[in-house]
C-alpha cells in the first residue's frame, strides 16, 4: 500500500516493518491501524513519500538530521545510527531530527541502542493534544520519552517507553475502534470536563498528562529538549514545524565502566527487583520492556489479532490506492 502511493520499496520496508513490529510488540496503537492515516498524510502532502532524510551537520559528539518531510521512521533511524556511531567514537553520541513526520513507537529505536550494548535515551514532541496541569486546552504534544539499558544475551533489555500524556493518542484510536471507554483521568472534553469517551478527543477535547504535575513537567522538558534543540520548535508556538522534533542520546558503557560489570550488576538489580513478593492482585513483578518481549514471542507464532473495523479500514485504503484487497487477504 505504501509503495502504491509512491514510496520507494526500501523506505516502504522500513515504515511497514516499524508498524508491524509495533503490533508484534503488543503496541497496537502504533501498528497497522495507522495505515489509513499514513496514506492520508501522503494525499494531503504532509508526507513526501520518496523524500530521503540526510545528515545536515556533525560537530563533536552531535549530529543534526533533516527528515525532509519524508516518512518519519527512516529519518529517525538515520538519527539513531548517527547517535550510535558518535557514541562509539566519543563515549556519548547525540542526534536531533527535525522536519520529521511520525516516527512511531520510540521503543523500536531504544531496543536497537541496547542491542549495540549501549545505554539510550530518546524523546520527541508532537502536535498539541494535551492540556497542561491545571489547564484545559491542547498546548503540549503527547511527547513520549524513552530509555533503555542492555541486560544479558538471552533476556530482553530494559526499555522504558511511554507518552507523558496519560495515554498515547493511538490508544484512543484503538479504544474508539473497539467501542471501549477510557479510564478516568485521561481525557477532558471540549468544555474542559472529565470524559471517558475517546470520541471526545476527536471533537476538540484534550488529553491530560500522566501523574499530574510530574508528567506535565516531563512534557515541558520534552518540548524544550526535543522540540527546541532539534529546531522543530515547541508545539504551542507558531514556529513549530508540525512534526516529531526528536532527540536520541547513546552512551557507550565501556567509556564509563567495564561492559561486563555493567551487565552483571544490571542483572543483579533486575533479580533483586523481581524478588519482591507480588502485591495483592499481581502475580509477579514485571520489568519495563518485558511485556513487549513477551508479546513479540507470542504474536510471532500466533499472529496479530486486529479488530474487524481496523482490518476493513486497511482494506478500503488499499483498494483506494489501487491494491486489490484479495492480493493480501491470503495472508490471513
Ligand atoms: N511518535 C509519537 O508522536 C508518539 C507520541 C506518543 C506516544 N508514542 C509511543 O506510544 C507508545 C505507547 O505509549 P503509552 O504511553 O501508551 O505507553 P504504555 O502506558 O503502554 O507504557 C509502555 C511502557 O511501560 C512498560 N510496562 C507496561 N506494563 C508494565 C508493567 N506491568 N510493569 C512494568 N513495566 C510495564 C512497557 O514495557 C513500556 O516501557 C510508546 O511506544 C510511545 O513511544 C509515540
Short mmCIF file of C-alpha atoms and ligand atoms in Angstrom, two decimals:
data_model
loop_
_atom_site.label_atom_id
_atom_site.label_comp_id
_atom_site.label_asym_id
_atom_site.label_seq_id
_atom_site.Cartn_x
_atom_site.Cartn_y
_atom_site.Cartn_z
CA UNK A 1 0.00 0.00 0.00
CA UNK A 2 2.83 2.40 0.86
CA UNK A 3 4.54 1.61 -2.44
CA UNK A 4 1.26 2.18 -4.30
CA UNK A 5 1.21 5.78 -3.00
CA UNK A 6 4.75 6.49 -4.21
CA UNK A 7 7.09 5.15 -1.51
CA UNK A 8 10.32 3.55 -2.82
CA UNK A 9 10.43 -0.15 -1.77
CA UNK A 10 13.37 0.24 0.64
CA UNK A 11 11.62 3.05 2.53
CA UNK A 12 8.26 1.22 2.45
CA UNK A 13 10.04 -1.75 4.05
CA UNK A 14 11.30 0.39 6.94
CA UNK A 15 7.91 2.05 7.56
CA UNK A 16 5.82 -1.11 7.28
CA UNK A 17 8.43 -3.01 9.33
CA UNK A 18 8.04 -0.39 12.08
CA UNK A 19 4.23 -0.69 12.08
CA UNK A 20 4.23 -4.50 12.10
CA UNK A 21 6.92 -4.61 14.78
CA UNK A 22 4.75 -2.34 16.96
CA UNK A 23 1.89 -4.86 16.59
CA UNK A 24 4.25 -7.74 17.34
CA UNK A 25 5.41 -5.89 20.48
CA UNK A 26 1.75 -5.63 21.53
CA UNK A 27 1.67 -1.85 20.94
CA UNK A 28 -1.31 -1.93 18.56
CA UNK A 29 -1.77 1.85 18.87
CA UNK A 30 1.37 2.24 16.76
CA UNK A 31 0.79 -0.66 14.40
CA UNK A 32 -1.04 -1.17 11.12
CA UNK A 33 -4.05 0.77 12.44
CA UNK A 34 -2.01 3.76 11.23
CA UNK A 35 -2.07 2.75 7.53
CA UNK A 36 -5.21 4.74 6.56
CA UNK A 37 -3.90 7.82 8.36
CA UNK A 38 -0.41 7.40 6.84
CA UNK A 39 -1.89 7.20 3.33
CA UNK A 40 -3.94 10.30 4.16
CA UNK A 41 -0.70 12.10 5.05
CA UNK A 42 0.64 11.35 1.56
CA UNK A 43 -2.59 12.52 -0.09
CA UNK A 44 -2.59 15.81 1.87
CA UNK A 45 1.11 16.46 1.11
CA UNK A 46 2.21 16.15 4.76
CA UNK A 47 4.41 13.15 3.87
CA UNK A 48 6.57 13.31 0.72
CA UNK A 49 6.83 9.54 0.26
CA UNK A 50 10.02 9.46 -1.83
CA UNK A 51 11.93 12.12 0.16
CA UNK A 52 15.08 10.93 1.90
CA UNK A 53 16.46 12.17 5.20
CA UNK A 54 20.06 13.38 5.38
CA UNK A 55 22.67 14.38 7.95
CA UNK A 56 22.96 18.17 7.71
CA UNK A 57 25.77 18.67 10.20
CA UNK A 58 28.09 16.85 12.57
CA UNK A 59 30.07 18.57 15.29
CA UNK A 60 31.91 16.88 18.17
CA UNK A 61 29.57 14.23 19.57
CA UNK A 62 26.48 15.74 17.93
CA UNK A 63 24.66 15.39 14.63
CA UNK A 64 21.61 17.06 13.08
CA UNK A 65 19.32 15.16 10.72
CA UNK A 66 16.83 16.72 8.31
CA UNK A 67 13.83 14.46 7.74
CA UNK A 68 12.98 16.38 4.52
CA UNK A 69 9.28 15.72 5.35
CA UNK A 70 9.58 12.15 4.12
CA UNK A 71 8.43 9.21 6.28
CA UNK A 72 9.44 9.68 9.92
CA UNK A 73 10.84 6.22 10.65
CA UNK A 74 13.77 6.27 8.15
CA UNK A 75 14.69 9.78 9.35
CA UNK A 76 14.63 8.59 12.95
CA UNK A 77 16.74 5.52 12.11
CA UNK A 78 19.31 7.81 10.47
CA UNK A 79 19.43 9.95 13.64
CA UNK A 80 19.73 6.80 15.74
CA UNK A 81 22.62 5.42 13.65
CA UNK A 82 24.42 8.80 13.99
CA UNK A 83 24.00 8.71 17.78
CA UNK A 84 25.37 5.14 17.93
CA UNK A 85 28.34 5.93 15.71
CA UNK A 86 29.16 9.13 17.64
CA UNK A 87 28.91 7.24 20.94
CA UNK A 88 31.42 4.62 19.76
CA UNK A 89 33.80 7.42 18.76
CA UNK A 90 33.27 9.78 21.72
CA UNK A 91 31.71 7.78 24.57
CA UNK A 92 28.44 9.64 24.09
CA UNK A 93 26.54 10.46 20.90
CA UNK A 94 23.60 12.78 20.45
CA UNK A 95 21.50 13.38 17.34
CA UNK A 96 18.44 15.52 16.68
CA UNK A 97 15.91 15.12 13.87
CA UNK A 98 13.62 17.91 12.57
CA UNK A 99 11.21 18.30 9.63
CA UNK A 100 10.29 14.78 10.60
CA UNK A 101 6.89 13.05 10.29
CA UNK A 102 5.54 10.49 12.78
CA UNK A 103 8.41 8.22 13.94
CA UNK A 104 6.14 5.64 15.62
CA UNK A 105 7.00 3.79 18.79
CA UNK A 106 10.19 5.08 20.46
CA UNK A 107 10.89 1.62 21.90
CA UNK A 108 11.98 0.29 18.48
CA UNK A 109 14.95 2.69 18.48
CA UNK A 110 15.79 2.10 22.13
CA UNK A 111 15.88 -1.68 21.58
CA UNK A 112 18.48 -1.09 18.86
CA UNK A 113 20.64 1.01 21.26
CA UNK A 114 20.51 -1.79 23.84
CA UNK A 115 21.43 -4.35 21.12
CA UNK A 116 24.56 -2.26 20.50
CA UNK A 117 25.37 -2.70 24.23
CA UNK A 118 24.82 0.98 24.94
CA UNK A 119 22.52 2.88 27.27
CA UNK A 120 19.96 5.01 25.42
CA UNK A 121 17.56 7.87 25.74
CA UNK A 122 15.09 9.34 23.25
CA UNK A 123 12.19 11.74 23.22
CA UNK A 124 10.06 13.59 20.69
CA UNK A 125 7.42 16.29 20.71
CA UNK A 126 4.26 16.19 18.62
CA UNK A 127 1.21 18.23 17.66
CA UNK A 128 -0.69 19.85 20.57
CA UNK A 129 -3.09 17.33 22.08
CA UNK A 130 -2.53 17.61 25.82
CA UNK A 131 -3.63 20.14 28.46
CA UNK A 132 -1.03 21.48 30.90
CA UNK A 133 -1.53 20.53 34.58
CA UNK A 134 -4.25 22.91 35.77
CA UNK A 135 -5.27 23.90 32.21
CA UNK A 136 -7.98 22.59 29.91
CA UNK A 137 -6.90 23.11 26.29
CA UNK A 138 -4.34 21.47 23.98
CA UNK A 139 -0.92 23.10 24.29
CA UNK A 140 1.52 20.17 24.62
CA UNK A 141 2.23 17.14 22.45
CA UNK A 142 1.76 13.62 23.78
CA UNK A 143 5.58 13.88 24.00
CA UNK A 144 6.93 10.37 24.63
CA UNK A 145 10.16 9.77 26.49
CA UNK A 146 12.13 6.52 26.45
CA UNK A 147 15.24 4.91 27.96
CA UNK A 148 16.97 1.58 27.53
CA UNK A 149 19.72 -0.48 29.15
CA UNK A 150 21.14 -3.81 27.94
CA UNK A 151 20.96 -6.98 30.03
CA UNK A 152 22.42 -10.42 29.40
CA UNK A 153 22.26 -12.08 25.98
CA UNK A 154 19.19 -14.25 26.43
CA UNK A 155 17.00 -11.70 28.22
CA UNK A 156 15.21 -8.67 26.77
CA UNK A 157 16.73 -5.25 27.52
CA UNK A 158 15.15 -2.80 29.95
CA UNK A 159 13.08 -0.48 27.74
CA UNK A 160 11.06 2.27 29.41
CA UNK A 161 8.94 3.93 26.74
CA UNK A 162 5.77 5.94 27.26
CA UNK A 163 3.93 9.12 26.40
CA UNK A 164 3.99 11.89 29.00
CA UNK A 165 0.27 12.15 28.25
CA UNK A 166 -1.93 9.85 30.33
CA UNK A 167 -2.40 7.83 27.11
CA UNK A 168 -0.82 7.80 23.67
CA UNK A 169 -3.31 9.20 21.12
CA UNK A 170 -3.14 5.90 19.20
CA UNK A 171 -4.72 4.18 22.22
CA UNK A 172 -7.74 6.45 21.83
CA UNK A 173 -7.89 5.34 18.19
CA UNK A 174 -7.84 1.68 19.29
CA UNK A 175 -10.44 2.26 22.04
CA UNK A 176 -12.73 4.05 19.56
CA UNK A 177 -12.31 1.23 17.01
CA UNK A 178 -13.24 -1.36 19.66
CA UNK A 179 -16.11 0.75 21.11
CA UNK A 180 -14.39 0.87 24.54
CA UNK A 181 -14.44 3.61 27.21
CA UNK A 182 -11.25 5.16 28.64
CA UNK A 183 -10.22 5.10 32.29
CA UNK A 184 -10.96 8.31 34.22
CA UNK A 185 -8.12 10.84 34.41
CA UNK A 186 -7.10 10.51 30.75
CA UNK A 187 -9.28 13.00 28.85
CA UNK A 188 -11.18 16.30 29.06
CA UNK A 189 -13.98 17.07 26.60
CA UNK A 190 -14.17 20.33 24.62
CA UNK A 191 -15.86 22.02 27.60
CA UNK A 192 -12.88 21.05 29.82
CA UNK A 193 -14.95 18.44 31.69
CA UNK A 194 -13.58 14.93 32.51
CA UNK A 195 -14.64 12.35 29.90
CA UNK A 196 -14.23 8.61 29.30
CA UNK A 197 -15.46 8.70 25.67
CA UNK A 198 -12.49 8.52 23.23
CA UNK A 199 -14.60 10.31 20.59
CA UNK A 200 -14.50 13.46 22.77
CA UNK A 201 -10.83 13.83 21.88
CA UNK A 202 -11.65 13.94 18.17
CA UNK A 203 -14.25 16.68 18.71
CA UNK A 204 -11.83 19.09 20.35
CA UNK A 205 -11.11 17.64 23.82
CA UNK A 206 -7.65 17.42 25.37
CA UNK A 207 -5.64 14.57 26.88
CA UNK A 208 -4.23 15.03 30.40
CA UNK A 209 -0.62 14.36 31.40
CA UNK A 210 0.15 11.24 33.49
CA UNK A 211 0.99 11.65 37.18
CA UNK A 212 -0.47 15.17 37.38
CA UNK A 213 2.40 17.74 37.71
CA UNK A 214 5.06 15.02 37.14
CA UNK A 215 4.09 14.02 33.60
CA UNK A 216 3.37 17.70 32.95
CA UNK A 217 6.94 18.64 33.96
CA UNK A 218 8.40 15.91 31.76
CA UNK A 219 6.20 17.01 28.85
CA UNK A 220 7.50 20.60 29.07
CA UNK A 221 11.08 19.37 29.10
CA UNK A 222 10.41 17.22 26.00
CA UNK A 223 9.17 20.38 24.25
CA UNK A 224 12.35 22.20 25.36
CA UNK A 225 14.86 19.44 24.60
CA UNK A 226 13.41 17.53 21.66
CA UNK A 227 11.37 20.42 20.20
CA UNK A 228 13.61 23.45 20.68
CA UNK A 229 17.00 21.71 20.47
CA UNK A 230 16.08 19.91 17.23
CA UNK A 231 14.87 23.16 15.67
CA UNK A 232 11.35 21.73 15.23
CA UNK A 233 10.05 24.22 17.80
CA UNK A 234 7.71 23.92 20.78
CA UNK A 235 4.32 22.63 19.68
CA UNK A 236 2.38 25.55 21.25
CA UNK A 237 4.28 28.18 19.25
CA UNK A 238 3.57 29.40 15.71
CA UNK A 239 7.15 28.47 14.63
CA UNK A 240 6.57 24.76 15.45
CA UNK A 241 7.23 22.72 12.29
CA UNK A 242 4.34 20.30 12.94
CA UNK A 243 6.35 17.06 13.18
CA UNK A 244 8.14 14.85 15.71
CA UNK A 245 11.09 17.01 16.82
CA UNK A 246 13.31 14.18 18.04
CA UNK A 247 16.40 13.62 20.17
CA UNK A 248 18.50 10.45 20.53
CA UNK A 249 21.34 10.03 23.01
CA UNK A 250 23.51 6.90 23.24
CA UNK A 251 26.08 6.28 25.99
CA UNK A 252 28.90 3.82 25.30
CA UNK A 253 29.01 1.82 28.52
CA UNK A 254 32.68 0.86 28.20
CA UNK A 255 33.64 4.55 28.30
CA UNK A 256 32.24 4.73 31.84
CA UNK A 257 32.52 1.26 33.43
CA UNK A 258 33.57 -2.17 32.09
CA UNK A 259 30.68 -3.54 29.99
CA UNK A 260 30.64 -6.98 31.65
CA UNK A 261 30.46 -5.38 35.10
CA UNK A 262 27.54 -3.17 33.99
CA UNK A 263 25.69 -6.18 32.57
CA UNK A 264 26.22 -8.35 35.65
CA UNK A 265 25.17 -5.53 38.00
CA UNK A 266 22.14 -4.79 35.83
CA UNK A 267 21.16 -8.48 36.03
CA UNK A 268 21.63 -8.48 39.81
CA UNK A 269 19.50 -5.32 40.07
CA UNK A 270 16.71 -6.87 37.95
CA UNK A 271 16.79 -10.07 40.03
CA UNK A 272 16.57 -8.07 43.29
CA UNK A 273 13.64 -6.05 41.96
CA UNK A 274 11.79 -9.13 40.72
CA UNK A 275 12.37 -10.92 44.04
CA UNK A 276 9.87 -8.54 45.66
CA UNK A 277 6.84 -10.69 46.60
CA UNK A 278 3.82 -9.83 44.43
CA UNK A 279 1.35 -7.35 45.93
CA UNK A 280 -2.35 -8.35 46.13
CA UNK A 281 -3.80 -8.54 42.62
CA UNK A 282 -0.40 -9.18 40.96
CA UNK A 283 1.24 -12.48 40.03
CA UNK A 284 4.79 -11.17 39.55
CA UNK A 285 6.94 -8.06 39.22
CA UNK A 286 7.41 -7.20 35.54
CA UNK A 287 10.37 -5.25 34.17
CA UNK A 288 9.89 -2.45 31.61
CA UNK A 289 10.41 -3.96 28.14
CA UNK A 290 9.19 -7.35 29.37
CA UNK A 291 5.59 -7.05 28.14
CA UNK A 292 6.78 -6.13 24.62
CA UNK A 293 9.25 -9.05 24.53
CA UNK A 294 6.53 -11.46 25.72
CA UNK A 295 4.04 -10.18 23.14
CA UNK A 296 6.63 -10.46 20.36
CA UNK A 297 7.32 -14.09 21.27
CA UNK A 298 3.61 -14.95 21.34
CA UNK A 299 2.46 -12.97 18.30
CA UNK A 300 5.39 -14.12 16.13
CA UNK A 301 3.86 -17.59 16.22
CA UNK A 302 0.16 -16.95 16.84
CA UNK A 303 -0.27 -13.88 14.60
CA UNK A 304 -1.56 -10.38 15.25
CA UNK A 305 -5.24 -10.03 16.17
CA UNK A 306 -6.92 -6.97 14.61
CA UNK A 307 -10.38 -5.53 15.32
CA UNK A 308 -12.65 -6.04 12.28
CA UNK A 309 -13.08 -2.27 11.88
CA UNK A 310 -9.31 -1.77 11.61
CA UNK A 311 -8.98 -4.53 9.01
CA UNK A 312 -11.89 -3.11 6.98
CA UNK A 313 -10.32 0.37 7.00
CA UNK A 314 -6.97 -1.07 5.83
CA UNK A 315 -8.73 -2.95 3.02
CA UNK A 316 -10.62 0.17 1.91
CA UNK A 317 -7.39 2.23 1.99
CA UNK A 318 -5.60 -0.45 -0.04
CA UNK A 319 -8.35 -0.60 -2.65
CA UNK A 320 -8.41 3.20 -2.95
CA UNK A 321 -4.62 3.09 -3.53
CA UNK A 322 -5.15 0.56 -6.33
CA UNK A 323 -4.06 -2.54 -4.38
CA UNK A 324 -6.61 -5.34 -4.73
CA UNK A 325 -7.58 -6.46 -1.22
CA UNK A 326 -7.67 -10.13 -2.28
CA UNK A 327 -3.95 -9.90 -3.16
CA UNK A 328 -3.09 -9.65 0.53
CA UNK A 329 -6.17 -11.18 2.17
CA UNK A 330 -4.50 -14.55 1.54
CA UNK A 331 -2.04 -13.88 4.36
CA UNK A 332 -4.86 -14.01 6.92
N1 LIG B 1 5.77 9.28 17.78
C1 LIG B 1 4.91 9.90 18.54
O1 LIG B 1 4.49 11.01 18.24
C2 LIG B 1 4.41 9.25 19.80
C3 LIG B 1 3.64 10.02 20.69
C4 LIG B 1 3.20 9.42 21.86
C5 LIG B 1 3.49 8.09 22.15
N2 LIG B 1 4.24 7.37 21.26
C6 LIG B 1 4.52 5.95 21.55
O2 LIG B 1 3.32 5.37 22.02
C7 LIG B 1 3.65 4.17 22.68
C8 LIG B 1 2.67 3.93 23.80
O3 LIG B 1 2.81 4.90 24.83
P1 LIG B 1 2.00 4.74 26.19
O4 LIG B 1 2.19 5.95 27.00
O5 LIG B 1 0.63 4.29 25.89
O6 LIG B 1 2.81 3.51 26.85
P2 LIG B 1 2.31 2.49 27.97
O7 LIG B 1 1.49 3.17 29.00
O8 LIG B 1 1.72 1.29 27.26
O9 LIG B 1 3.68 2.07 28.67
C9 LIG B 1 4.60 1.28 27.97
C10 LIG B 1 5.85 1.12 28.83
O10 LIG B 1 5.51 0.58 30.11
C11 LIG B 1 6.15 -0.70 30.30
N3 LIG B 1 5.21 -1.55 31.02
C12 LIG B 1 3.97 -1.93 30.65
N4 LIG B 1 3.40 -2.70 31.59
C13 LIG B 1 4.31 -2.81 32.59
C14 LIG B 1 4.32 -3.49 33.87
N5 LIG B 1 3.28 -4.20 34.29
N6 LIG B 1 5.42 -3.36 34.63
C15 LIG B 1 6.49 -2.67 34.20
N7 LIG B 1 6.55 -2.01 33.03
C16 LIG B 1 5.46 -2.07 32.23
C17 LIG B 1 6.44 -1.18 28.90
O11 LIG B 1 7.49 -2.13 28.88
C18 LIG B 1 6.83 0.14 28.22
O12 LIG B 1 8.13 0.53 28.58
C19 LIG B 1 5.11 4.31 23.09
O13 LIG B 1 5.85 3.36 22.34
C20 LIG B 1 5.49 5.73 22.67
O14 LIG B 1 6.83 5.87 22.22
C21 LIG B 1 4.70 7.92 20.10
#
